[in-house]
Coordinates of C-alpha atoms and ligand atoms in Angstrom, one line a residue:
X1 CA 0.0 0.0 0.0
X2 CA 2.7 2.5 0.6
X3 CA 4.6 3.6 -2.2
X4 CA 8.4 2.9 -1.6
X5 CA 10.2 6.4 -1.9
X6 CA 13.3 6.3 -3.9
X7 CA 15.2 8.3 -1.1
X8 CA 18.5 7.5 0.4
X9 CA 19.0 8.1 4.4
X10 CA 20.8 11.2 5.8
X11 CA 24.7 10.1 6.1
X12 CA 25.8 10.1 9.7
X13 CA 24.2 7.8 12.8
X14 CA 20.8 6.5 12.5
X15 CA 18.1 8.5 13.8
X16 CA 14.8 7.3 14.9
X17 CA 11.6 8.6 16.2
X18 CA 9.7 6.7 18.7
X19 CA 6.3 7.2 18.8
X20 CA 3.9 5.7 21.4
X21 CA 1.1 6.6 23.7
X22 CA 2.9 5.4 27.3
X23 CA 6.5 5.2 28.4
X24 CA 7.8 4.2 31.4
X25 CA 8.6 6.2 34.1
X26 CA 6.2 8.9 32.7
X27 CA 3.1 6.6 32.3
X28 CA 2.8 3.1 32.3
X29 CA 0.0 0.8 32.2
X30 CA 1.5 -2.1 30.6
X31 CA 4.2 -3.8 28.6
X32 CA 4.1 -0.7 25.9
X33 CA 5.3 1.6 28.5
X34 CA 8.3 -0.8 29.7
X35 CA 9.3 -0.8 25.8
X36 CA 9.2 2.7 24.6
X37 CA 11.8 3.2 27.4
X38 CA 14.3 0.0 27.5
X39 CA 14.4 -0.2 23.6
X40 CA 15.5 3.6 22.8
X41 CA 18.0 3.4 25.7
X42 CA 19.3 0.4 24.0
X43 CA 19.3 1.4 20.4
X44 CA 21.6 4.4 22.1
X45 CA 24.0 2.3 23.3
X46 CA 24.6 0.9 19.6
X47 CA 25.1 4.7 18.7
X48 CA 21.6 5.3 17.5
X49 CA 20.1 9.3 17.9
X50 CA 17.1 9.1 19.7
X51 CA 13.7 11.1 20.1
X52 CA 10.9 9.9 22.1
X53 CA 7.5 11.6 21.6
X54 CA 4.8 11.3 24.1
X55 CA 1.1 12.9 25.1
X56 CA 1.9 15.6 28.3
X57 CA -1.1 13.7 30.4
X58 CA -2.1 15.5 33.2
X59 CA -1.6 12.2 35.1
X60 CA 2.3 12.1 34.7
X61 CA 3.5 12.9 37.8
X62 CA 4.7 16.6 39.0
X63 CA 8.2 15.6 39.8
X64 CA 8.6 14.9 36.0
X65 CA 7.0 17.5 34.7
X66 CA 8.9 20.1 36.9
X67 CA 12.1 18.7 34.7
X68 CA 10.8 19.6 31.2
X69 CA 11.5 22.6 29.1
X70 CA 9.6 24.3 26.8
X71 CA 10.6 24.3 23.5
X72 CA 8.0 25.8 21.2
X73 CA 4.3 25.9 20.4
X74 CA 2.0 26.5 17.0
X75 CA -0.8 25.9 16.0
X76 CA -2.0 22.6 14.0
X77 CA -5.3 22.3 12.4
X78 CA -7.1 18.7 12.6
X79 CA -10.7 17.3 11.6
X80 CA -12.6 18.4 8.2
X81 CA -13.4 21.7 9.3
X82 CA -9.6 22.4 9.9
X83 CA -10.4 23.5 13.2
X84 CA -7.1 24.6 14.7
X85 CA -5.1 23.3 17.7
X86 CA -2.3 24.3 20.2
X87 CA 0.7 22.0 19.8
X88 CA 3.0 22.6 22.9
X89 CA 6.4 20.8 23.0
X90 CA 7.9 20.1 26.6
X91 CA 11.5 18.2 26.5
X92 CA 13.2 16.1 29.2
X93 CA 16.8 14.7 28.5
X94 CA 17.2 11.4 30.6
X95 CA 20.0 9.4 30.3
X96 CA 21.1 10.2 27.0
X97 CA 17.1 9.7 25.7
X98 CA 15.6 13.0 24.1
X99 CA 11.7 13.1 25.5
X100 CA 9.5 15.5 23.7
X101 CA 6.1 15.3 25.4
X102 CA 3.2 17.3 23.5
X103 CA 1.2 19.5 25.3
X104 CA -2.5 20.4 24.8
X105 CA -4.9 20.5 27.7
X106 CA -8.2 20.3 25.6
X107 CA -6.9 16.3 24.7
X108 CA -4.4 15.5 27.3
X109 CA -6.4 16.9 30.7
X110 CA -8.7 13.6 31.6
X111 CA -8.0 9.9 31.6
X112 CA -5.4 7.4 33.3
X113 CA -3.9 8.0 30.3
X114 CA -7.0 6.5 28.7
X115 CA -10.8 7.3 29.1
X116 CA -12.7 5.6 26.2
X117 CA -12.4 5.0 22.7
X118 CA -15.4 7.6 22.3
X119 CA -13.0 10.4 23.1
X120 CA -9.4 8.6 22.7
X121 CA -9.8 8.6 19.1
X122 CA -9.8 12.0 18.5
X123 CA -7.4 12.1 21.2
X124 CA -5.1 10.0 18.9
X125 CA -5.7 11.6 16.1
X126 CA -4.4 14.3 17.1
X127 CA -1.2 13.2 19.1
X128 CA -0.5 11.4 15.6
X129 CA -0.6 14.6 13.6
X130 CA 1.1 16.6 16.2
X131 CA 3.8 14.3 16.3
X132 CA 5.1 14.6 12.9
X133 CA 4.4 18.5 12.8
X134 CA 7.0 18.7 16.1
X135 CA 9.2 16.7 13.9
X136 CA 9.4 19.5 11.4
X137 CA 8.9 22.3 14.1
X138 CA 12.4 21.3 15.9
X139 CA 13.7 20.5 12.0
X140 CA 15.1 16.9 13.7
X141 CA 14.0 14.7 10.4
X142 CA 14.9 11.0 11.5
X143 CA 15.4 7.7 9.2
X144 CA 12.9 5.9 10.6
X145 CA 9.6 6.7 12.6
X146 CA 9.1 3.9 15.3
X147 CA 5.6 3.7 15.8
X148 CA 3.7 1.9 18.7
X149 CA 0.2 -0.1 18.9
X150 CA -3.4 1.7 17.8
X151 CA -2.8 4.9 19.2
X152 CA 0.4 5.8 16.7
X153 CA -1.3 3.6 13.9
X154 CA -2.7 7.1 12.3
X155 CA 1.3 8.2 12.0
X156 CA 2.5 6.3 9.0
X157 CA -0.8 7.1 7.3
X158 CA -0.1 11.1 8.1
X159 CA 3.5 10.5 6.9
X160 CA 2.0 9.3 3.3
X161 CA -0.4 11.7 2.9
X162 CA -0.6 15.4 4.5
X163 CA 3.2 14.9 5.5
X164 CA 4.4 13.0 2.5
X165 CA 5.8 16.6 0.9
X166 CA 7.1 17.9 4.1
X167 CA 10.6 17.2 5.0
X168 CA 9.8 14.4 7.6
X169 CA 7.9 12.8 4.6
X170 CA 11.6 11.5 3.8
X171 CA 11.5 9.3 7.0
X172 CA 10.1 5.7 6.5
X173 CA 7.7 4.0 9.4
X174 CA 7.6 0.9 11.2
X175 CA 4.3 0.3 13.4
X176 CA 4.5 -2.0 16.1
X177 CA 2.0 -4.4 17.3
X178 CA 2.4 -5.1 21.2
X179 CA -1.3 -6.0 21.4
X180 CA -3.5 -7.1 18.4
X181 CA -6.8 -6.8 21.2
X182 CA -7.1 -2.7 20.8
X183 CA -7.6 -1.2 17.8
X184 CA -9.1 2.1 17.6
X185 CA -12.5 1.4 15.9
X186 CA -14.8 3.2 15.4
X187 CA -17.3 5.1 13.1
X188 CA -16.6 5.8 10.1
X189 CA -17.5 9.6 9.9
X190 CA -15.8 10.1 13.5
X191 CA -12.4 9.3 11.8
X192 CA -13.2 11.1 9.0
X193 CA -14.2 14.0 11.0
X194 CA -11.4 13.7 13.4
X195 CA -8.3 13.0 10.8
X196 CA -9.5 15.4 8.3
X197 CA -8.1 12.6 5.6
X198 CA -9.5 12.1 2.0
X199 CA -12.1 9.9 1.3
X200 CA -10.5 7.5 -0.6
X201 CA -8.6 6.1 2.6
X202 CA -12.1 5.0 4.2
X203 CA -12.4 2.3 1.6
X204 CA -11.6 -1.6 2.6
X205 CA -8.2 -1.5 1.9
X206 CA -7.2 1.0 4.8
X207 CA -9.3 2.2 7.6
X208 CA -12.8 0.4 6.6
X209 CA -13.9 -2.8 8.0
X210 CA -17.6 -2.8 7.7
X211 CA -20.8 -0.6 6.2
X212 CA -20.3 1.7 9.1
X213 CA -16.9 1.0 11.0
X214 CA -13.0 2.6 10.7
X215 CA -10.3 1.2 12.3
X216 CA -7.3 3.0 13.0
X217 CA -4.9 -0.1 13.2
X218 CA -6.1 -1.4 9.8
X219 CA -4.9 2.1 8.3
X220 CA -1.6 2.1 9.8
X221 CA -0.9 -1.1 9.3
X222 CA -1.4 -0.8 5.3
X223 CA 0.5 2.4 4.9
X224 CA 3.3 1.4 7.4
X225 CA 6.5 0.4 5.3
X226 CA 7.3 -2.5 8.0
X227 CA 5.3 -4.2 10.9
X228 CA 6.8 -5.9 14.0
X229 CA 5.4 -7.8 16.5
X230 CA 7.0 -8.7 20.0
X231 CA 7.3 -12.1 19.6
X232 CA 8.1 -14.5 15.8
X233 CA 5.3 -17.0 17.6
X234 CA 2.8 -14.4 17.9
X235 CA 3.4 -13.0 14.3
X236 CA 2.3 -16.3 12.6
X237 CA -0.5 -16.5 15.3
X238 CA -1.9 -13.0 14.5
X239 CA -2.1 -14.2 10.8
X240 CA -4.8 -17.0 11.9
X241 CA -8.6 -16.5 12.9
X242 CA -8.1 -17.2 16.4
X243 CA -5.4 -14.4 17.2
X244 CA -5.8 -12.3 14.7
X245 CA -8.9 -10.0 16.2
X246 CA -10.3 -9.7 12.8
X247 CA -7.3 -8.5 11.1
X248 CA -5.9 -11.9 10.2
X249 CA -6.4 -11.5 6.4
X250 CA -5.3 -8.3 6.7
X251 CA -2.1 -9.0 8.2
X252 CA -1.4 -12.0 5.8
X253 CA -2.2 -9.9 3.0
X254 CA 0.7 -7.7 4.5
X255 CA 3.2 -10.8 6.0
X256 CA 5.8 -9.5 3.6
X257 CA 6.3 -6.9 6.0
X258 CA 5.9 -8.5 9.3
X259 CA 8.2 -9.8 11.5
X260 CA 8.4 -10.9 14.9
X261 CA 11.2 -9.6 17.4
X262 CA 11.2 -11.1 21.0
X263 CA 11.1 -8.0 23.5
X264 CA 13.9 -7.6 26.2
X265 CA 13.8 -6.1 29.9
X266 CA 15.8 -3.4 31.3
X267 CA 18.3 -5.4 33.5
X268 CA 19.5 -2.9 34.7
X269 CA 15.7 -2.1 36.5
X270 CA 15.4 -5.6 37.1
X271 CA 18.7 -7.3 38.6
X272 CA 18.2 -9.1 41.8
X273 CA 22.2 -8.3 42.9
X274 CA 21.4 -4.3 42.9
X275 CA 17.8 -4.2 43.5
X276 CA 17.0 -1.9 46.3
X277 CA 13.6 -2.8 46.8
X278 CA 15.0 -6.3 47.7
X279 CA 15.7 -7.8 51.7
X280 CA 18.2 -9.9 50.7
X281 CA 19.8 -8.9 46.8
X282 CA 21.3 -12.0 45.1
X283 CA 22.9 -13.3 42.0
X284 CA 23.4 -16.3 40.4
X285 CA 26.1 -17.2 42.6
X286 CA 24.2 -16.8 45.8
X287 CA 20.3 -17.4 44.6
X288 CA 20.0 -20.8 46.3
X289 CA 21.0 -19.2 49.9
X290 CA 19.1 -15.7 49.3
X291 CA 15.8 -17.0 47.8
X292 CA 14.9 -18.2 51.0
X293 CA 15.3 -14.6 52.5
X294 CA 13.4 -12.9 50.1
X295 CA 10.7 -15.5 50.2
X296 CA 10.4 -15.4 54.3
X297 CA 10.4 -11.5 54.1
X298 CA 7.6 -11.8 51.1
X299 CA 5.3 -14.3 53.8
X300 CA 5.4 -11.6 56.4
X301 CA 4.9 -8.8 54.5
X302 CA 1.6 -10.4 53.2
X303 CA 0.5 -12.5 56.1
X304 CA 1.0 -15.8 55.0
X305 CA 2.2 -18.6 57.2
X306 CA 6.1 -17.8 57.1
X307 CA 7.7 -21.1 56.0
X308 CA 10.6 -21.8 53.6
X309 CA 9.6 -24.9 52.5
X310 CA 6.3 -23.6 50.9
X311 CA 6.0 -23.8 47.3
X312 CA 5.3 -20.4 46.6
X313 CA 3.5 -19.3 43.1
X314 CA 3.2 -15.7 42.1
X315 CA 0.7 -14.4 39.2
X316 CA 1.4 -10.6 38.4
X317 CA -0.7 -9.7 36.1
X318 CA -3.6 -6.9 34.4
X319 CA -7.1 -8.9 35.6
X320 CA -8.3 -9.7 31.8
X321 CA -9.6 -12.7 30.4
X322 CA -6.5 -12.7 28.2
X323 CA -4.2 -13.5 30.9
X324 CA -5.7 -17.0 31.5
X325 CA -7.3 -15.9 35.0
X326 CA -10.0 -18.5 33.8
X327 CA -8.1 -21.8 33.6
X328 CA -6.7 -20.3 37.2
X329 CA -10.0 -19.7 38.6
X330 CA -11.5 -23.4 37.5
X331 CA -8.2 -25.2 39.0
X332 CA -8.0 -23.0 41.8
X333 CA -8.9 -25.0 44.7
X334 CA -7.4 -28.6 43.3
X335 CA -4.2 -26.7 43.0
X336 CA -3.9 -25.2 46.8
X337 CA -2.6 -28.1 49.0
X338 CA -0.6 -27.8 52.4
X339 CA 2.7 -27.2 50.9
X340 CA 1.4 -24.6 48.5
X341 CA 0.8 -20.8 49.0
X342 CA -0.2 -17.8 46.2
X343 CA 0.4 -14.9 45.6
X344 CA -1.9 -12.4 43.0
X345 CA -0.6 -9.1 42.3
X346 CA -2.9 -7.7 40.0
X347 CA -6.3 -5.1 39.1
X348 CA -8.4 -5.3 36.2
X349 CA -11.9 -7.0 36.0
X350 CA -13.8 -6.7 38.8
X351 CA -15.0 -10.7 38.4
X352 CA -11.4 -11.7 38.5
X353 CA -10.7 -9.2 41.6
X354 CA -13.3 -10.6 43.3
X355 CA -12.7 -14.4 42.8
X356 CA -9.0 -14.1 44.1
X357 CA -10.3 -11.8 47.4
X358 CA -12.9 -14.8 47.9
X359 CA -10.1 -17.5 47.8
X360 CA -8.2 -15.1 50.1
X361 CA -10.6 -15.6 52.4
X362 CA -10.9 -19.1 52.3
X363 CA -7.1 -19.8 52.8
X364 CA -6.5 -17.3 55.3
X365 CA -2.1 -17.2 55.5
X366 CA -2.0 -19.3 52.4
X367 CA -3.2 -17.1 49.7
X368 CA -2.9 -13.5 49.5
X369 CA -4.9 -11.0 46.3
X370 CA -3.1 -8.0 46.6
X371 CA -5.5 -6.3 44.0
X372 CA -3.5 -3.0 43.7
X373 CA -0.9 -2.0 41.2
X374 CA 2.6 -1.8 43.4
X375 CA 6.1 -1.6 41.4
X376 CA 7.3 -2.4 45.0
X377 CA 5.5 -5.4 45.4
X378 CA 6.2 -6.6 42.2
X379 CA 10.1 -6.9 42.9
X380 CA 9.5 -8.7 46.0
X381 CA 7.4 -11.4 44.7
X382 CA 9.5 -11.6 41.4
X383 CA 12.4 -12.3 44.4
X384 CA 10.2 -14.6 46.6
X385 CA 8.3 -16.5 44.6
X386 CA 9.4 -20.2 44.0
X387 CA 7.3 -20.1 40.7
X388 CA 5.8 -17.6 38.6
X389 CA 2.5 -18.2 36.7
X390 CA 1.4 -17.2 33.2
X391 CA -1.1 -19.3 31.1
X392 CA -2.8 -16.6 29.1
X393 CA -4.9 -17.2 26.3
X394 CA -2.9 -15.2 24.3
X395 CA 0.3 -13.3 25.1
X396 CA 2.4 -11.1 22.3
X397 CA 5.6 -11.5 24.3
X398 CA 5.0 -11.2 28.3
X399 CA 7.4 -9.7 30.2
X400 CA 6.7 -11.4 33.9
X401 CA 7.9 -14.6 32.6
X402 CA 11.4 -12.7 31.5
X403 CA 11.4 -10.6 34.7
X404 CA 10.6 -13.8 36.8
X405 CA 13.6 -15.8 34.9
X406 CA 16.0 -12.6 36.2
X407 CA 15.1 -12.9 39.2
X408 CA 15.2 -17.1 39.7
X409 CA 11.9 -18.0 39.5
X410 CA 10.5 -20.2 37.5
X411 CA 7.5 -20.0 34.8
X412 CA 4.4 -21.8 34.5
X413 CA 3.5 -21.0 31.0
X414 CA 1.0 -21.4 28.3
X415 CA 3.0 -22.1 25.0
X416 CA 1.4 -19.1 23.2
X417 CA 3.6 -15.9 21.6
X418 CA 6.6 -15.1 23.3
X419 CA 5.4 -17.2 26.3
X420 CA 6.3 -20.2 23.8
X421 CA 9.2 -18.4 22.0
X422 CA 11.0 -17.7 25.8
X423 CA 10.5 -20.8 27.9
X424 CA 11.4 -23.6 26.9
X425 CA 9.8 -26.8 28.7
X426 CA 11.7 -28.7 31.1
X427 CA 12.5 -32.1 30.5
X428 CA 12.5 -34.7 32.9
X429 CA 14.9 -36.8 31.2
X430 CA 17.1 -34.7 29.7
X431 CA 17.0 -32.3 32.3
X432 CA 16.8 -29.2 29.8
X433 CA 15.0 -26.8 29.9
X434 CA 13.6 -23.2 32.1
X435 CA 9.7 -23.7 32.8
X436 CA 7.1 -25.6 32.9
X437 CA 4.7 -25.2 30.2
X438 CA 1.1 -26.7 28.7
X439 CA 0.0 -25.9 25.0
X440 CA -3.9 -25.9 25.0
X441 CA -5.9 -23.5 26.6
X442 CA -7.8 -26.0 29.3
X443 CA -7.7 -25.9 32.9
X444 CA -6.6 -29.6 33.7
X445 CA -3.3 -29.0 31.4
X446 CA -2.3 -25.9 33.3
X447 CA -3.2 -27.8 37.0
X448 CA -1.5 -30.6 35.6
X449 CA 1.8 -28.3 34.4
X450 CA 1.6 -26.5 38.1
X451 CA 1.8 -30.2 39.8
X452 CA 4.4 -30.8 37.9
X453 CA 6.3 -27.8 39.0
X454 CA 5.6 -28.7 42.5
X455 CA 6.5 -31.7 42.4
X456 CA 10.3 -31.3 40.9
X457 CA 10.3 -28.9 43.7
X458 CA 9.4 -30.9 46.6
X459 CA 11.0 -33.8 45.5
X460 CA 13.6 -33.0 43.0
X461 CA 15.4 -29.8 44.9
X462 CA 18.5 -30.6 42.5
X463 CA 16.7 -30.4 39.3
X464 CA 14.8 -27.6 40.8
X465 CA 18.0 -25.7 41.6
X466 CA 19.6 -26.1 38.5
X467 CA 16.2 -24.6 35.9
X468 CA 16.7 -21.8 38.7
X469 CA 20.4 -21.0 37.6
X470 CA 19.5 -21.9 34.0
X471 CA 16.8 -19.3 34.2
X472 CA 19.3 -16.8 35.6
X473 CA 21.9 -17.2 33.1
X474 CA 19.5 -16.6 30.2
X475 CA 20.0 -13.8 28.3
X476 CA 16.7 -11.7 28.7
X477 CA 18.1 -8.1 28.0
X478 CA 17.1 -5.9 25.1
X479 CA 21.1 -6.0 23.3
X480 CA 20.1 -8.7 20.8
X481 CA 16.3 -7.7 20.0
X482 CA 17.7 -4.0 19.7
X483 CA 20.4 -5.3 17.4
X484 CA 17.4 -7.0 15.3
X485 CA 15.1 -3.6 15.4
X486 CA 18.4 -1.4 13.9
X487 CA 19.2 -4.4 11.4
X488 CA 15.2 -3.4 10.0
X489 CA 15.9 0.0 10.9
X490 CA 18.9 0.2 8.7
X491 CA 17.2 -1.7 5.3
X492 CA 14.5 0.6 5.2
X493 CA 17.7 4.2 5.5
X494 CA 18.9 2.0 2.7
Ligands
ADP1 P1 0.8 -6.6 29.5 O1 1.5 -5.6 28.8 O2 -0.2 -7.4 28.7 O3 0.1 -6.0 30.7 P2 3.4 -7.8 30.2 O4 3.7 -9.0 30.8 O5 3.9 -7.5 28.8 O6 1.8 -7.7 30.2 O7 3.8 -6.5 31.1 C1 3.3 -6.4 32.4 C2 4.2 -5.4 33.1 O8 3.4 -4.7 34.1 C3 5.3 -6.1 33.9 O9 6.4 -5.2 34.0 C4 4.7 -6.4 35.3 O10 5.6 -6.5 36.3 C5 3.8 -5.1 35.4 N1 2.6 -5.3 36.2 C6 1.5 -5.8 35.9 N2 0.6 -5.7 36.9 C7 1.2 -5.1 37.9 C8 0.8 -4.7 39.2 N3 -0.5 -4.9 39.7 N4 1.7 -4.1 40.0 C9 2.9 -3.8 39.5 N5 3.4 -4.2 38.3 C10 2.5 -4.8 37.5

């Protein structure tokens, strides 16, 4: 769909613009967030120039926003009238990682960062425009536009059209797919309204989907010059009717240009030898002594029976039905026994909230539903945890299961996406392997994976030990994926 531009790159390093609708420390809800700010740092480190362009939400917190400077503001028109817009640039410099957030208080005032599709669309609509107009407000043109999930999906379709004759219209785009699930759809004349684009894009090949419907993904998706995904399993998977979320042809149609790279973690966040949040820090030398620490200190914090000898399983997770809270819920009380305590960390759906405060209640110092969201937490049970679970229904990459492998704990996963492309199944008789997986999505496989698990542990404390240190020696950091995203970045400069 996009028209390859016969345009060499600018000589000198690599520039890229990432584009993306959360970013950790700012704002994070999710994986995105942890992403937009672990790959940039690493693509720096292999002497790539960096910009990172975010919405200023009034929800970031103060202590951020007291470090940003202004640099510039103009007006932008959006929607069919051309009504016209403030576009405000505040910049932030943090370690070596060029933030430009964009400020506009009639857009960016409400929501946690989101509200509703209702008014997130035009939201988006106009954090895509504005993002390329900042591009050639500051004159910075990069090589290649990095754009992230629904909410960037209108940039590569801006690039191609209203921008194309601009100077960032040299810049190619890549639009990354972290979750297939949301897609910006909605009306067709609220797009049109809201993008002020021609009416030839709301035909079947870009935005429509039905009689009535737009979808913003679909657009971006067909105008993007590449598509990633954060994992080679889920790439195939999103190609098929059962992942694909009704953009299956779609994306086969367009599997020339898809590829799946496996997302990293920031280990320098997440190393349990430096982690302050930690009672007892560790590394793979000491893990098998410390563990114990951190899992006594995890008990008392929660109120569970403190006892080293538990088998103890964390789940950290969003509440959705796509994390597999199902299959936990049906095998819940088979898989609690005497030498067996959980731990939820986790808020979403009230249903699943509720299910894990009731089993709380019924195994009073053996299971604990923590239903907040606490970074804190989170390190501690990553640390004092025996096992970590994650059988979701579907899962683009997952980053608990990496984070839990850091820190010497051992997934229970569903052999979906990057759940299957990470963990590999231990093997009794071999004795390879870093988890303990199932493949269908049915309760009795994952009870029967989680007995499993137990039962090396109770009874096999050598083979337990030794998926622990395989687990930390893996390499989970972002070097080799960001090595893979500059390899694309640098065949589309050319
Ligand atoms: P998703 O992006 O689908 O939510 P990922 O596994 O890719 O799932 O990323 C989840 C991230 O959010 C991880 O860094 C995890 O530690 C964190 N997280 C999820 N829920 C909580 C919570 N309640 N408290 C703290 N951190 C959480």
């Amino acid at each position: 769909m996009s028209e390859q531009k016969d345009l060499k790159g600018t000589p000198g390093p690599m520039k890229v613009a990432f584009i993306g609708s959360e970013c950790y420390p700012f704002i994070k809800t999710g994986g995105l967030g942890d992403v937009m700010y672990a790959l940039p740092k690493a693509l720096i480190r292999q002497g790539v120039e960096v910009r990172v362009i975010l919405p200023c939400y009034r929800c970031i917190p103060d202590r951020f926003k007291e470090k940003m400077t202004f640099r510039g503001s103009f007006m932008m028109d959006l929607t069919l009238e051309g009504r016209t817009f403030y576009v405000g640039i505040m910049e932030s410099v943090v370690d070596g990682v060029t933030y430009d957030f964009i400020d506009n208080r009639e857009f960016f005032d409400w929501g946690n960062p989101y509200t509703g599709l209702w008014e997130d669309i035009p939201k988006y609509c106009y954090f895509s425009k504005a993002s390329l107009a900042i591009l050639n407000y500051l004159n910075w043109v990069p090589d290649v536009i990095s754009c992230h999930d629904w909410q960037a999906a209108l940039v590569p379709v801006y690039l191609r059209t209203r921008f194309d004759l601009t100077p960032v219209g040299a810049a190619r785009s890549v639009l990354t797919i972290h979750n297939l699930r949301f897609q910006g759809i909605c009306s067709i004349a609220h797009l049109k309204y809201w993008t002020g684009l021609p009416d030839f894009l709301f035909d079947y090949p870009v935005f429509k989907i039905n009689d009535s419907e737009a979808n913003m993904f679909k657009g971006g998706l067909a105008y993007a010059d590449r598509i990633t995904t954060v994992s080679a399993t889920y790439a195939e998977e999103i190609q098929t009717d059962f992942y694909g979320e009704g953009l299956n042809g779609h994306l086969w149609y367009h599997r020339e240009k898809l590829k799946g790279i496996v997302n990293g973690i920031d280990v320098d966040i997440w190393n349990s030898r430096t982690d302050k949040l930690l009672p007892a820090p560790y590394g793979e030398e000491d893990v098998l002594a410390q563990k114990p620490a951190n899992k006594r200190a995890l008990q008392e914090r929660l109120g569970l029976a403190v006892d080293e000898s538990k088998f103890v399983v964390g789940l950290i997770s969003r509440l959705t039905d796509q994390k597999g809270l199902d299959l936990i819920n049906t095998i819940f009380t088979q898989m609690m026994d005497d030498d067996t305590q959980v731990v939820i960390l986790g808020t979403g759906d009230q249903r699943y909230e509720d299910a894990f405060r009731y089993y709380e209640s019924v195994y009073p110092g053996q299971v604990c539903a923590y239903i907040k969201y606490d970074e804190s937490l989170a390190h501690q049970i990553y640390a004092g945890s025996d096992a970590l679970l994650v059988p979701s229904l579907f899962e683009p990459c997952g980053l608990t299961q990496l984070i839990a492998m850091r820190y010497g704990t051992v997934p229970i996963v569903r052999e979906t996406g990057g759940l299957k492309d990470t963990v590999e199944p231990f093997n009794e008789y071999t004795g390879e392997g870093n988890g303990f997986t199932f493949d269908q999505y049915r309760a009795e496989l994952l009870l029967d994976a989680v007995r499993r698990g137990r039962e090396v542990y109770l009874n096999d404390r050598a083979s337990w030990d030794a998926i622990v240190l395989r687990d930390m020696e893996k390499d989970v950091s972002w070097e080799r994926s960001a090595s893979l995203y500059l390899e694309l970045f640098e065949e589309l400069k050319g």
